[in-house]
Amino acid sequence: MTAVTRSRRRVVAATSALLAALVLALLPPPTATTPAAAADGAADDSAVTVTGKRGGNDDFSRLKVTVHQTRNLRSQGVRVGWEGGAPTSPGTFSYNYLQIMQCWGDDPAGPTRDQCVFGATDTSDAVVPGYFTKARGVDTDSGSYAADPAETQYTGANAFVPFRPVGGLPPTTSVKDPTYFGPLDTNEQVANRTFADGTGEVTFEVQDALEAPHLGCGVNTAPAGSAPAPRSCWLVIVPRGTHDADGTDVLDPGGSRSHNLNSSPLSATNWAQRMVVRLDFLPSEDYCPQGQPERPTAGSELVTDAVTSWQPKLCASTGSTFAFTQGGEEEARNQVLGTTDESPLLGFTVDPVVRPEDSPQVVHAPVAVSGLAIAFFIEGPSGVVQGMKLTPRLVAKMLTHSYVDDVTLGATPDYLKGNSPSLTEDPEFKELNPEFPGLSGRQLRSLMVPLQTSDTTRIVWNWLQSDKDTRDFLSGTKDHWGMRVNSYFQDLKLGTDTSLTDYPKVDPTTTPALGNGTPPLDYTITDLDPFTADLHDGAVRTRRGNNNRTIQWQPGDTAQSPAKLINDAPMSGRRAVMAIVDAASAQRYGLTTAALRNADGTFVQPSAATLAADVATMRPAAGDPSVLTPDPSRAKGQAYPLTAVAYAAASVHQDATARKAYARFIRYAAGQGQTPGLSSGQLPPGYAPLPAAQRKQAEAAADTLERGESAGGPSPDGSGPDGTGGALAPGADGGGTAGGAGGGGGSAGASGAAGGGAGPSASRSAAAVKSSAPPSPGPQQNVAQEKERLTPGEILGVIRWVLLAVLFLGGAAGLSGPIMLHLARRRTP
C-alpha cells in the first residue's frame, strides 16, 4: 500500500466522520416524552373481531367485523370497522349494508330480539322502506312487505317486535311508542355503507345506564356487600345482502317490488344472521361507601369528563365523596365567594374569581388543560368526510346566520341576497377546501352552539376578533366575494366586545313549515337551528347526525293534541351536522374536528400537543396573576387557538376539614389524575396533561388552602401570599414549555386518541361516588427533586452532543495528517 493510498483512505475516513457529525447535529433532539400511543394512555387492547356466516340466501362468511373497544365503556363513541363485505348499492341503501343496534341481555346467552334498541326511522322512510322494527316488514304506506316464512312468534298484518326494557318495565306498544327512545335519542344505525373494496367503518354511540336506563349497561348486578359487577350489554350487527326475508332477490329485474329490502333486521330470517359482541361497561352507579363525608364541587363543563373519571379514585384515596354539578363558571365563582364553614365548595372556572377587597383569600389551582372544537359528521358521496379547514371569518358567518339556509329554507330574504346558501357553497370555503366533496342540495345547515353562557364562549369570540378580516366582516364590510353579515347581527358589536359569553340568535324571520297544512305553522331560526343544552349535548347530536331541528308540520290527533312542528330526521347517507363542542366530548364520541387557523395562519386541530403548545403562549391575567388567560391572538405555530386551562378555585373561609379534603382533591387532580387513559381515575382523551409549572402551582395552592391562610391577594411580584401561590407562566421555573412534563408518565406532547371513555352525560350532575382507603400521594409530590433528575430525553441529548464532539475531533485529526503531508510535499524541492 502506498503512502498516497493510505493518505486518501485517511481523508475518506475523516470526511465520513465529519459528515456523520453534521447529520447528527441536524437531527431533531430526542423528545423527553414517551411515544404518543403510550403517552395518551388511551390505547385499548379489548378489540374483538367476529365473522359472519353463510345463510340460506346470502353468504356473509367472508365478512369480518371488528369492534375496537369492548371494555371500560361509558356513554361514548366506539369505532366499528369491517372487511369482506359486498359493496352497498350506489346512491341509496337498497341492498348490501350493515345494521347495528345496542341490546341488553343475559350473560352468556346474549340478547333476544325484544332487548334491542331501534327507532331510528319509520315505515315511510325512503332509504330503507318498511324498516323500523316490523318482523314482517309491513309498510303500511304502500301495503308492500316481505313476508318471512321463518317468522312464527310475531305474525299478523301489522306485526312488530316490541322493546322490553331491563328491570321488568312494560314493553313498547307500537313501532312509534316513544316511552324509551325515538328518532332523536335512539342510537340504532339503520344502514352503514360497504365500499367497493369490501370495507367500511363507522363510529357507534354506545350508551350506559345514565344515558339509557332502559338498557341498564353498567348497573351493578352483584349482591349487597360483594364487589361491583357492572351489567354487560351487547352490540348486534345484522348484515343485509340482496335477498329479503322471503327470499326475494332485489337484483332480479323481474321482481314485483321496488329494488329495496323491505324487511326488518329483527325478522327471524335476518336475525339468524346476526353477529354479536359483548360490551363491558364501567360502573354507572354510586359505588363509594355510604356515610363518607360529601364534598360539593361545581362549575365549568370543561372539567366534566375529567372530574367524573377521577371521582371513583378520589373517594378511595381521600376518604371523601366529591359530588360534581356542572354549571356556568360565573355561577361557580359567585358560589366560591359565598362559601362558609356551613357551605363549603370547590368551584371550577377558567377566568379568575375576583374577590372584593378585604375578603378571604381564594386560591386557584390548575387542574385541566383542554379546549373547544368544531366537530362535524358529514356523509359525502363516498363516505364520511374526514377533513375540513376553517378560518375565523367562516365561523363568524355561521354564528351570525349569514348563510341563507341558516335562516330559512324558503325564499331568500332581501337582506341576505347575494350571500351563499350554505358553508360548503361559499367560494371562500371552496378555495380553502378544494378536495371537499360536493354535497346534495342544502345538506349542511348551521353550526350548533350551546345555550348556556360560559367563559369558553368568550374564547371563541376573542379568536374571531383577533382576525382583522373577521372584525371587518362583523362590522358590515363585504368579503372578497360580496358576502356580508346578516344585518340583524351587525349592530351587536360582535367584532369588538371582548366580554361576550353567549351566542345570540336575533334574526326574527319566520318561514312556513315543510308540508304545511291547516292550521299553518311557521318556524324560526331557533327551530331550524336549535341551541344545544351544553357542549356534550352538541357532541351527541353530531354523532347521531341530527341537530334536532323541528321544521316539519304534523297534523294533530285531537283538540288536546293540535298540529305541531316535528323533527325531519335526515336520511342515512345524507346526514351533515356541525357543532361547537368541548375537546373531551369530541374525543369521547369519535368525532372529526376541523383544523382552525391560528394567529400566524397555521391550521391546527386540537390534540394534547397543540393544547399544550397554546398554554405556553398564555400570560397571567391582569387582575389575578395566579390564572393564565387564553389569548388566541398569541396562538402561533402548532398552538391551538381555542385552548383553556381550568382552575379549581376555593376560599380559605371554610371549615378546616373541608379545606383539607379539597386540598387532597387538588393534589390528586394535579398528580395521578394527569395520567392519560381510559380507566377510572385517569385523564380522558381530549385533555393535555398539566405542564410542570402548573402542577407546581397546584401543589402550592393545595398547601395554602389546607393551611387556611387568610392574608391578602397576590404580592406585587406575582407570587401568592406565601410567595408560592401565584401563576407560573409557561417557561418559568418548573418547566411548562409546549409539550412540557406530562402527568404520571404521560406526555403533553402526545395527541389524544379518538373514541374512548370519559364520564357520564355532561348534561346531568354526575353521581357522587364513594369508597374508602388511606390517602394516596400523587406521583409528583416533590417537583423540586424531580427537576434535579435528568429525563431520558435529556440524557440522550447529552450523549448525542458528546458523540458529536468525538466524531468532529476524530474527523479533524484524521484530516490533519494528510493536510500536513500535502503541505510538506509542496515545500519539498
mmCIF file with all atom_site columns, C-alpha atoms in Angstrom, residues 23 274 464 470 480 521 541 564 623 692 741 775 809:
data_model
loop_
_atom_site.group_PDB
_atom_site.id
_atom_site.type_symbol
_atom_site.label_atom_id
_atom_site.label_alt_id
_atom_site.label_comp_id
_atom_site.label_asym_id
_atom_site.label_entity_id
_atom_site.label_seq_id
_atom_site.pdbx_PDB_ins_code
_atom_site.Cartn_x
_atom_site.Cartn_y
_atom_site.Cartn_z
_atom_site.occupancy
_atom_site.B_iso_or_equiv
_atom_site.pdbx_formal_charge
_atom_site.auth_seq_id
_atom_site.auth_comp_id
_atom_site.auth_asym_id
_atom_site.auth_atom_id
_atom_site.pdbx_PDB_model_num
ATOM 1  C CA . VAL A 1 23  ? -26.015 14.601  10.229 1.00 0.00 ? 23  VAL A CA 1
ATOM 2  C CA . ARG A 1 274 ? -76.671 -11.533 13.470 1.00 0.00 ? 274 ARG A CA 1
ATOM 3  C CA . LEU A 1 464 ? -62.810 35.745  15.790 1.00 0.00 ? 464 LEU A CA 1
ATOM 4  C CA . THR A 1 470 ? -63.367 38.837  10.573 1.00 0.00 ? 470 THR A CA 1
ATOM 5  C CA . HIS A 1 480 ? -63.969 39.362  -1.448 1.00 0.00 ? 480 HIS A CA 1
ATOM 6  C CA . LEU A 1 521 ? -97.326 26.773  11.245 1.00 0.00 ? 521 LEU A CA 1
ATOM 7  C CA . ARG A 1 541 ? -76.291 15.289  18.332 1.00 0.00 ? 541 ARG A CA 1
ATOM 8  C CA . LYS A 1 564 ? -97.117 20.868  15.765 1.00 0.00 ? 564 LYS A CA 1
ATOM 9  C CA . GLY A 1 623 ? -56.475 41.092  37.665 1.00 0.00 ? 623 GLY A CA 1
ATOM 10 C CA . ALA A 1 692 ? -44.823 21.048  35.207 1.00 0.00 ? 692 ALA A CA 1
ATOM 11 C CA . ALA A 1 741 ? -43.869 17.459  31.533 1.00 0.00 ? 741 ALA A CA 1
ATOM 12 C CA . PRO A 1 775 ? -54.891 8.986   51.039 1.00 0.00 ? 775 PRO A CA 1
ATOM 13 C CA . LEU A 1 809 ? -12.442 15.840  16.754 1.00 0.00 ? 809 LEU A CA 1
#
